[in-house]
Short mmCIF file of C-alpha atoms in Angstrom, two decimals:
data_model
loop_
_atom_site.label_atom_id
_atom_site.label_comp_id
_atom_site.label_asym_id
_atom_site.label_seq_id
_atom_site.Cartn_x
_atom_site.Cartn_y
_atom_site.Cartn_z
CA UNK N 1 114.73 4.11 -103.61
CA UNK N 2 117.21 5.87 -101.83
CA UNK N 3 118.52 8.98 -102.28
CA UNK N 4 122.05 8.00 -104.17
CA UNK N 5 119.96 6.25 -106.60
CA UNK N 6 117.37 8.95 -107.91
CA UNK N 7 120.67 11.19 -108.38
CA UNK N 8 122.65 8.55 -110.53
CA UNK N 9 118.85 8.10 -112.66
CA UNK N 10 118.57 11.70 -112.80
CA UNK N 11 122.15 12.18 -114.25
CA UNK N 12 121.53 9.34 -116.61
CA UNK N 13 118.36 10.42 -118.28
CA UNK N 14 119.90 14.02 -118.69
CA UNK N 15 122.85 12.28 -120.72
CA UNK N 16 120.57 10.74 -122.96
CA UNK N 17 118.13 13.65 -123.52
CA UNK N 18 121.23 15.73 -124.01
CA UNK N 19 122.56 13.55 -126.82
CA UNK N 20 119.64 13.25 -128.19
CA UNK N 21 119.24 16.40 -128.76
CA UNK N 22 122.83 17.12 -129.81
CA UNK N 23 122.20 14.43 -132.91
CA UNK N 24 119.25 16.38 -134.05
CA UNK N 25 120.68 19.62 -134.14
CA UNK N 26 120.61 21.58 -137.35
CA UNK N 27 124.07 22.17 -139.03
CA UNK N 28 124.12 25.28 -141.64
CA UNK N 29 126.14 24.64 -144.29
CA UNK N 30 129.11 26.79 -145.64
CA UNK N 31 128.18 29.31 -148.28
CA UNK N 32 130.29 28.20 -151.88
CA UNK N 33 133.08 30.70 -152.38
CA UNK N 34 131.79 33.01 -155.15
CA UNK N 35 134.20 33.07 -158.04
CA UNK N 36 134.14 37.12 -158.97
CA UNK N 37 134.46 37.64 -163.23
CA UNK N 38 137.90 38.29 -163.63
CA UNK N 39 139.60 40.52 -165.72
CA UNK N 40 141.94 39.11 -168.67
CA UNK N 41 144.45 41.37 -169.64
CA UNK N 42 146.35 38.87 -172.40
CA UNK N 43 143.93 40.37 -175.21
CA UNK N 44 143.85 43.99 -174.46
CA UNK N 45 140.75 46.13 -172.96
CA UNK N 46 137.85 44.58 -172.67
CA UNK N 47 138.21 41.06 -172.09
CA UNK N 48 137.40 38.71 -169.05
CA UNK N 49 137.33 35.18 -167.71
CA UNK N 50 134.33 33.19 -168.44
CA UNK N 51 133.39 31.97 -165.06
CA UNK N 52 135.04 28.27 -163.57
CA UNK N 53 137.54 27.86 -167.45
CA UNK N 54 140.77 29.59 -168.82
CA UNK N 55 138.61 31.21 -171.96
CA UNK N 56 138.63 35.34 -172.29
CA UNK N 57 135.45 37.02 -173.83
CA UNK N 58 134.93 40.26 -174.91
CA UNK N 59 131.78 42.02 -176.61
CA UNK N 60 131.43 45.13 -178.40
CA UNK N 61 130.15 46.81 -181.11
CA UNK N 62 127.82 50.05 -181.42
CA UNK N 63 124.40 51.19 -182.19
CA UNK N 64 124.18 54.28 -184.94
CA UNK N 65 121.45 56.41 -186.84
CA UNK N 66 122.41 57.85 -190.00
CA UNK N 67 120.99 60.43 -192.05
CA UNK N 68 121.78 60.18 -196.26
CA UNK N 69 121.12 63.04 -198.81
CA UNK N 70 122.20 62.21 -202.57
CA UNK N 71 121.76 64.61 -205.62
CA UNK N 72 121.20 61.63 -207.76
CA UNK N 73 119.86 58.41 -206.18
CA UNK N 74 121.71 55.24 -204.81
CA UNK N 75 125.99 55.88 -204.85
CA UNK N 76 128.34 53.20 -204.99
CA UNK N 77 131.85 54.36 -203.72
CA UNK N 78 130.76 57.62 -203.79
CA UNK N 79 129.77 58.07 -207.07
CA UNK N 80 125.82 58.03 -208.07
CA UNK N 81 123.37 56.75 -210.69
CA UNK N 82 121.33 58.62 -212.40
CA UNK N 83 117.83 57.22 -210.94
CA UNK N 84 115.52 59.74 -208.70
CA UNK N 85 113.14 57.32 -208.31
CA UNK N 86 115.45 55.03 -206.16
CA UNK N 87 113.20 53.45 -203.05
CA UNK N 88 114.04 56.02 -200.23
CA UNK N 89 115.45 59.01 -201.71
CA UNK N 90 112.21 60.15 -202.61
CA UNK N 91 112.29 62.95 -199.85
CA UNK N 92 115.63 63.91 -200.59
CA UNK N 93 116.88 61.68 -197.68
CA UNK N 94 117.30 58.65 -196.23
CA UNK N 95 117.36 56.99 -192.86
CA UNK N 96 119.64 54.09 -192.10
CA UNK N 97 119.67 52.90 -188.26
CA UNK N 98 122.05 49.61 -187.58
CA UNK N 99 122.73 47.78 -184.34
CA UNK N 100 126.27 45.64 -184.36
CA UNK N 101 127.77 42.78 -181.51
CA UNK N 102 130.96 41.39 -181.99
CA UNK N 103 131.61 38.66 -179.38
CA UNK N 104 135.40 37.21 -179.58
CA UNK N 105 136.39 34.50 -177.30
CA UNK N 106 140.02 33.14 -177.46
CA UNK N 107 142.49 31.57 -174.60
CA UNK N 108 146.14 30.24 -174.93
CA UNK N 109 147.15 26.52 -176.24
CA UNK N 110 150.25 25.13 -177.02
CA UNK N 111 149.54 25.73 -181.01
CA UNK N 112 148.84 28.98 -179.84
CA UNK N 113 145.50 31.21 -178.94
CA UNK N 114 142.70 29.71 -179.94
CA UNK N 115 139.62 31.86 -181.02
CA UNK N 116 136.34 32.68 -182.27
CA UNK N 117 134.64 35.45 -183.82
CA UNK N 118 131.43 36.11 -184.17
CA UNK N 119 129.63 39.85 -185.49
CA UNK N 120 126.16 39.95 -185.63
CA UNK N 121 124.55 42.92 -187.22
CA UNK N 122 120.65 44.37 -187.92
CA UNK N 123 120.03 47.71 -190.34
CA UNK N 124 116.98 49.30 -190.54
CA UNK N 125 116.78 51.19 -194.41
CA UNK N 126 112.91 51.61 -193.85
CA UNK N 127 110.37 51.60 -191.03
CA UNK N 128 109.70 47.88 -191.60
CA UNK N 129 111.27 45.23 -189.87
CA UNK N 130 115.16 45.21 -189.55
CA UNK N 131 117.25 42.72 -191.39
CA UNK N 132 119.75 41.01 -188.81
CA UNK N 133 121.87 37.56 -188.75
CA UNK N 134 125.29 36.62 -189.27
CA UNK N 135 127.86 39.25 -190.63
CA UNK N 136 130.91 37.34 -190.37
CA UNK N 137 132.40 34.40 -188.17
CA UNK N 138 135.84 33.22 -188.02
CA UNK N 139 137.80 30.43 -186.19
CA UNK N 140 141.65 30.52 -186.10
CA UNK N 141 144.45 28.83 -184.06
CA UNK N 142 147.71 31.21 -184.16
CA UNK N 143 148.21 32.45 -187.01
CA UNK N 144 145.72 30.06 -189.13
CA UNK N 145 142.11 30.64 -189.56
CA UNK N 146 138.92 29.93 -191.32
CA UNK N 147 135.52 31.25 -192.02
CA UNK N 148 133.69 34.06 -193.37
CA UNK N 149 135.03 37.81 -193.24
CA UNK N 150 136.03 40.73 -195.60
CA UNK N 151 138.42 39.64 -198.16
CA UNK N 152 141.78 39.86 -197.20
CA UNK N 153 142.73 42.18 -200.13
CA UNK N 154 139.95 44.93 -198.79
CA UNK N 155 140.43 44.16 -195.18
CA UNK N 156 142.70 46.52 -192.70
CA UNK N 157 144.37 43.58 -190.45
CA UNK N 158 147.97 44.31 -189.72
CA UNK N 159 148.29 47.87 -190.79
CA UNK N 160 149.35 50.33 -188.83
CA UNK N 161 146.86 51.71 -186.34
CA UNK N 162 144.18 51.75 -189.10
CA UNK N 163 140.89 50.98 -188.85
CA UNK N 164 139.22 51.68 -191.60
CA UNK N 165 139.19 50.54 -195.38
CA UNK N 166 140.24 51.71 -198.71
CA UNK N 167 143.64 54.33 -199.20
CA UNK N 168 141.11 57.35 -198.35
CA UNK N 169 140.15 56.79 -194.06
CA UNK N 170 137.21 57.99 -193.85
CA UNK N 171 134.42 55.94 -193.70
CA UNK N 172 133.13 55.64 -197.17
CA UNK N 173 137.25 55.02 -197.67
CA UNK N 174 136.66 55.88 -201.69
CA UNK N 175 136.42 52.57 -204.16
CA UNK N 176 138.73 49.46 -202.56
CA UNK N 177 136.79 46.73 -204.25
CA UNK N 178 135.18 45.85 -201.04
CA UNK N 179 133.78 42.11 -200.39
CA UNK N 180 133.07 39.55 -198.01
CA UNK N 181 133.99 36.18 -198.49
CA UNK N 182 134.67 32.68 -197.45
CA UNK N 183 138.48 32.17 -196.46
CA UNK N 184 141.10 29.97 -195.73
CA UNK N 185 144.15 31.45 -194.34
CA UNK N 186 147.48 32.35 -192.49
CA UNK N 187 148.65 35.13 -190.93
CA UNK N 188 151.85 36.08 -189.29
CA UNK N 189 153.95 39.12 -187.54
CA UNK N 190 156.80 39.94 -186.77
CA UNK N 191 159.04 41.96 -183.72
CA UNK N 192 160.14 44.64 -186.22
CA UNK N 193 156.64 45.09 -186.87
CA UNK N 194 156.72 43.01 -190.47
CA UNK N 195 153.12 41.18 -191.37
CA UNK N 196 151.55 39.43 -193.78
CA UNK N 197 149.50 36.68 -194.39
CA UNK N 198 148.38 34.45 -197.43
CA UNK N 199 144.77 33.72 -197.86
CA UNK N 200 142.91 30.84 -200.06
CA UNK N 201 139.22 32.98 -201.02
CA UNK N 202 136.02 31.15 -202.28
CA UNK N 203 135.33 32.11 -205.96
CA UNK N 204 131.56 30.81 -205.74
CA UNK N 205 132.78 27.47 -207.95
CA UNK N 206 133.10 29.32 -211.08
CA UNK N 207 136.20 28.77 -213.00
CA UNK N 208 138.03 25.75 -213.56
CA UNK N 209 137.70 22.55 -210.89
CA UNK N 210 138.28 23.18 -207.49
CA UNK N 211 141.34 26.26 -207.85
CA UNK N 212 139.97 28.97 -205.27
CA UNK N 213 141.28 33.12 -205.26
CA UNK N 214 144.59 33.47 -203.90
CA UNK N 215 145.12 36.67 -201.98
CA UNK N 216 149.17 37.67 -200.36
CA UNK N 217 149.52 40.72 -197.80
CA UNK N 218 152.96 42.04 -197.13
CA UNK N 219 153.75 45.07 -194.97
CA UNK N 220 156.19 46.53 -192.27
CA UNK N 221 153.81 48.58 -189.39
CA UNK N 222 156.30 50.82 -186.94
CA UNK N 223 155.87 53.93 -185.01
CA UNK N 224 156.54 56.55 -188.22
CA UNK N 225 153.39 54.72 -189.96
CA UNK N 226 153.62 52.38 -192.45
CA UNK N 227 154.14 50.44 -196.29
CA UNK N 228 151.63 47.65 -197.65
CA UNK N 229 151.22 45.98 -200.81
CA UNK N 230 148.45 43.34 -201.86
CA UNK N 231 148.63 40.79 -205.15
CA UNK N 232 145.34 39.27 -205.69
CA UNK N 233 145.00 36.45 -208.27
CA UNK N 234 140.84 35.86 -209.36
CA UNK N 235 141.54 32.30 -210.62
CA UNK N 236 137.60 32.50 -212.92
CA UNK N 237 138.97 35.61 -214.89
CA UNK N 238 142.53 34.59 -214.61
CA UNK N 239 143.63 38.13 -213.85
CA UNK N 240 144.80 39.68 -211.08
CA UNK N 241 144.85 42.98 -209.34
CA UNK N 242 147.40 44.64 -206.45
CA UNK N 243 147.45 48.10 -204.61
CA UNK N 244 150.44 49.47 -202.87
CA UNK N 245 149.78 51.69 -199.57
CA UNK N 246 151.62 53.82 -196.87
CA UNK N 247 151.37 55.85 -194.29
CA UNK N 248 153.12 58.34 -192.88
CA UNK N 249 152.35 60.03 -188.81
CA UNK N 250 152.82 63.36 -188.87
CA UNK N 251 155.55 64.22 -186.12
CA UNK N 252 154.58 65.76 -182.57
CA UNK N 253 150.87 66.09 -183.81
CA UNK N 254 148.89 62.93 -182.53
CA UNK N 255 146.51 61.12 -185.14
CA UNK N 256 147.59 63.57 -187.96
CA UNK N 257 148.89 61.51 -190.80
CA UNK N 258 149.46 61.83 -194.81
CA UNK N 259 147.85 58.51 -196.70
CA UNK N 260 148.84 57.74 -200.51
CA UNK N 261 148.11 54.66 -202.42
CA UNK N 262 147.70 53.10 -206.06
CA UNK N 263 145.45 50.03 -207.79
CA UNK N 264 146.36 48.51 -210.71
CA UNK N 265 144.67 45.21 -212.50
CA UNK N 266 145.68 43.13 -215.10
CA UNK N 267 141.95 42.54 -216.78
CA UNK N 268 139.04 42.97 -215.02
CA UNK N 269 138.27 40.52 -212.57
CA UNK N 270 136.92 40.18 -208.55
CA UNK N 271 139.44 42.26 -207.04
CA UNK N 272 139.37 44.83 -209.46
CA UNK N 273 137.99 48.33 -208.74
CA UNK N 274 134.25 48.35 -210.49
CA UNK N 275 132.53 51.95 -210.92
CA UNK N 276 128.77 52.06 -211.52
CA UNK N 277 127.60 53.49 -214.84
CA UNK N 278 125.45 56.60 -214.87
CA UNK N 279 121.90 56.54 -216.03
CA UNK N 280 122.04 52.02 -215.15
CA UNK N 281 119.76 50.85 -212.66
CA UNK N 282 119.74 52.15 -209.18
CA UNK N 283 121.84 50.20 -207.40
CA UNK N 284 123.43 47.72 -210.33
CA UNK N 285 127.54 47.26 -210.24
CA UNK N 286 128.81 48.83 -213.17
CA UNK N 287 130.57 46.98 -216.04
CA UNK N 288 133.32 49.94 -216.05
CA UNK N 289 136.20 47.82 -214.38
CA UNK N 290 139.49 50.20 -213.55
CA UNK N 291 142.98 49.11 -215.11
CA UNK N 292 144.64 51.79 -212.43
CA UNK N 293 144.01 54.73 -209.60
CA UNK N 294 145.80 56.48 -207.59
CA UNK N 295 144.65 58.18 -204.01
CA UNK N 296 145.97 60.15 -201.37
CA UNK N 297 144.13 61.95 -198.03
CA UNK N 298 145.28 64.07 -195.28
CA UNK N 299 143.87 63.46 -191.62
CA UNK N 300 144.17 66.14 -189.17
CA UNK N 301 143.78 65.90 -185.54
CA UNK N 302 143.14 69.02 -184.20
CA UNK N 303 142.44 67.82 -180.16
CA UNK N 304 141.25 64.90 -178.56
CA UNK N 305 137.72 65.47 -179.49
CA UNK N 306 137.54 67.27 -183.45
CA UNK N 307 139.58 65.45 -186.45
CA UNK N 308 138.53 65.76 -190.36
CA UNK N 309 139.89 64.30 -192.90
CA UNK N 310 140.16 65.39 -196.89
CA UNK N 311 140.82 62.67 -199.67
CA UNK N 312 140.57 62.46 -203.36
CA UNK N 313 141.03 59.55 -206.07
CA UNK N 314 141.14 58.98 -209.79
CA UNK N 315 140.10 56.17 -211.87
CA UNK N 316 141.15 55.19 -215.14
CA UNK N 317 138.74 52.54 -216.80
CA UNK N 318 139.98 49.93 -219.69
CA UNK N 319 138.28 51.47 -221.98
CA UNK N 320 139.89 54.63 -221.46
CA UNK N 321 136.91 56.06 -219.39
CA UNK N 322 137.84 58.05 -216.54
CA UNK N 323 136.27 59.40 -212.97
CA UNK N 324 137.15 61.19 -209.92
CA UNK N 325 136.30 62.19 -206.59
CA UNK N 326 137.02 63.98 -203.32
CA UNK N 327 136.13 62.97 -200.10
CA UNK N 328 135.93 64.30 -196.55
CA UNK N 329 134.82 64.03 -193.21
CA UNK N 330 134.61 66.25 -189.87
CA UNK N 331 134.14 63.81 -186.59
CA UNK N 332 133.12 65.25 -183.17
CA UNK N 333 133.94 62.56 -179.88
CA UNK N 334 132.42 65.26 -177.30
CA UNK N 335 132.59 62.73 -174.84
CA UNK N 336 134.22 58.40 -174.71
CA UNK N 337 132.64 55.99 -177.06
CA UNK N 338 130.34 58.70 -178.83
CA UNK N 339 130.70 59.71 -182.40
CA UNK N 340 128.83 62.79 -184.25
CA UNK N 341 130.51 62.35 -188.13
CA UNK N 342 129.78 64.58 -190.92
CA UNK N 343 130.73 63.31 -194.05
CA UNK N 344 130.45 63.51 -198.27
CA UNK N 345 131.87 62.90 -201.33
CA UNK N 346 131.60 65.14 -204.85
CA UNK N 347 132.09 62.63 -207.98
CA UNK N 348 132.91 63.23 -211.46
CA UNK N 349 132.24 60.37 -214.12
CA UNK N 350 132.86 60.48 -217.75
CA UNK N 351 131.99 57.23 -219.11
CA UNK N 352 130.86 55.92 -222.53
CA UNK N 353 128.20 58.97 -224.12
CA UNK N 354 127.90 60.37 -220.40
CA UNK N 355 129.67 62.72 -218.47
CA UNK N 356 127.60 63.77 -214.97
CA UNK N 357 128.65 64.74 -211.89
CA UNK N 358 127.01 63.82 -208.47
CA UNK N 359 127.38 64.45 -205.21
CA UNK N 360 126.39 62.44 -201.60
CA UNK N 361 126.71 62.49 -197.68
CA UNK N 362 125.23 61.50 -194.02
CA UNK N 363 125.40 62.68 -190.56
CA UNK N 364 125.95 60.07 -188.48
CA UNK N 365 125.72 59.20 -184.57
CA UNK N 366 127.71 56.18 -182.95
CA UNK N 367 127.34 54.90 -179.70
CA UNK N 368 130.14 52.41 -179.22
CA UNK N 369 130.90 50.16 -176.55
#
């Protein structure tokens, strides 16, 4: 073997050990981009992008503890029964503790935003287990929607900057004829700030066939405040019942604003005002229905941290029975998303052989988020 041929062998058998070794090299792969939760701004605060789909969730709610004292017992609307002996009064007081999530998902389709509600909520009267599931759920599509939720004659939607229920704000809000119920209905809006909605209610199949509540909400919502009215028809006691509210915003003064409103039914029925009856059992609805009432409250904002508020009503039963009461509340935000609020009601009742006065109230504490 000369030396010409050992070099070109040489040079060979490098090639192949070279490529050899080239095929069997280890390739790393590229990491996967990491898609970052995005904000979504189309909904307000709060919302974002569920990860790889064009869907915006949000969750909130808050987690309170609140302390009750009552002269008499168990209050409805802020006016008592006459039992002592009422399970958890005993002391004088009462603990309630509850724990609420909303989760709302909606996006954008061609019939509009599409969305679903959900609000899932746990109270704690006692030291025994809590009692938790489903509050309310809703599906809608624009303006239409269906599912379970406060009836449309109690509930706040579309008024202006309110939040809370009933003529009086504060949270008790006085007697509204508050209820849940299932629902069927539309609602719309306007530029000019006109809204309203019409709303098909479950009546729990009493009542003739398959005819269900009817419930219409018409109102005008601009930067002065605001005028509502409500006409509910209660197609088992074929009556109905309407209320009339406003509200004005107090100029240059932030948050202050001047409430009035009135009720009025035809007969008594679902979605008229019901007052308990002193000395009845703890707890029970009473049998005084309300033909009419008027109420009005002031809300003062005195900085970005202290409000109260100071509301009374009157009730006029159709039996000519009559009650009253005053409401008010002082609320403390020391610092974003917590709530210290003082609140109680004194109630004067004058119904059948009994006149009594009672009077109630809690401190509360609110975490939101």
């Amino acid at each position: 073997m000369n030396i010409k041929s050992l070099l070109l062998g040489s040079a060979a058998a490098l090639v192949a050990v070279t490529g050899a070794r080239a095929a069997d090299a280890i390739v790393i792969a590229e990491p996967e981009p990491v898609e970052y939760v995005r904000v979504c701004d189309a909904y307000g605060a709060g919302f974002f992008y569920i990860p790889g789909t064009e869907t915006c969730l949000k969750f909130d709610g808050y987690v309170r503890m609140q302390v009750n004292t009552n002269e008499n017992g168990y209050s409805i609307g802020g006016i008592a029964t006459d039992d002592e002996d009422f399970d958890g009064f005993e002391e004088g007081w009462q603990f309630n503790t509850r724990a609420r999530l909303n989760v709302d998902a909606r996006s954008d389709t061609e019939w509009g935003t599409l969305r679903g509600f959900l609000r899932i909520q746990a109270d704690a009267l006692t030291n025994a287990d809590a009692a938790y599931g489903m509050d309310q759920a809703i599906v809608q599509l624009g303006g239409f929607y269906v599912g379970y939720t406060e009836s449309a004659f109690a509930a706040p939607w579309g008024l202006p900057g309110i939040s809370r229920f009933g003529i009086i704000p504060t949270d008790g809000g006085g007697v509204y004829a508050y209820q849940q119920r299932q629902q069927i209905g539309y609602t719309f809006s306007g530029g000019n700030g006109l809204f309203g909605s019409i709303v098909l209610e479950d009546d729990v199949a009493t009542g003739e066939g398959y005819m269900p509540d009817v419930v219409g909400v018409l109102g005008i919502s601009q930067g002065w405040g605001g005028v509502w009215g409500k006409v509910a028809y209660d197609e088992s006691a074929e009556a109905w019942a309407g209320l009339i509210g406003m509200q004005y915003n107090i100029p240059n003064m932030a948050g202050s604003n001047i409430r009035l409103g009135a009720f009025y039914a035809s007969d008594p029925n679902s979605y008229a005002l019901n007052l308990p009856v002193s000395g009845g059992p703890a707890g029970a609805p009473g049998n005084n229905f309300v033909e009419w009432s008027v109420a009005g409250a002031y809300t003062h904002a005195f900085n970005a941290q202290w409000s109260a508020t100071i509301g009374g009503q009157y009730f006029e039963a159709f039996d000519g029975d009559n009650a009253w009461l005053v409401q008010g509340a002082v609320v403390w935000v020391p610092v974003t998303n917590f709530e210290v609020r003082l609140e109680g009601t004194y109630a004067e009742e004058d119904f059948g052989p009994v006149t009594d006065d009672t009077w109630n109230g809690f401190l509360r504490f609110t975490r939101y988020f």
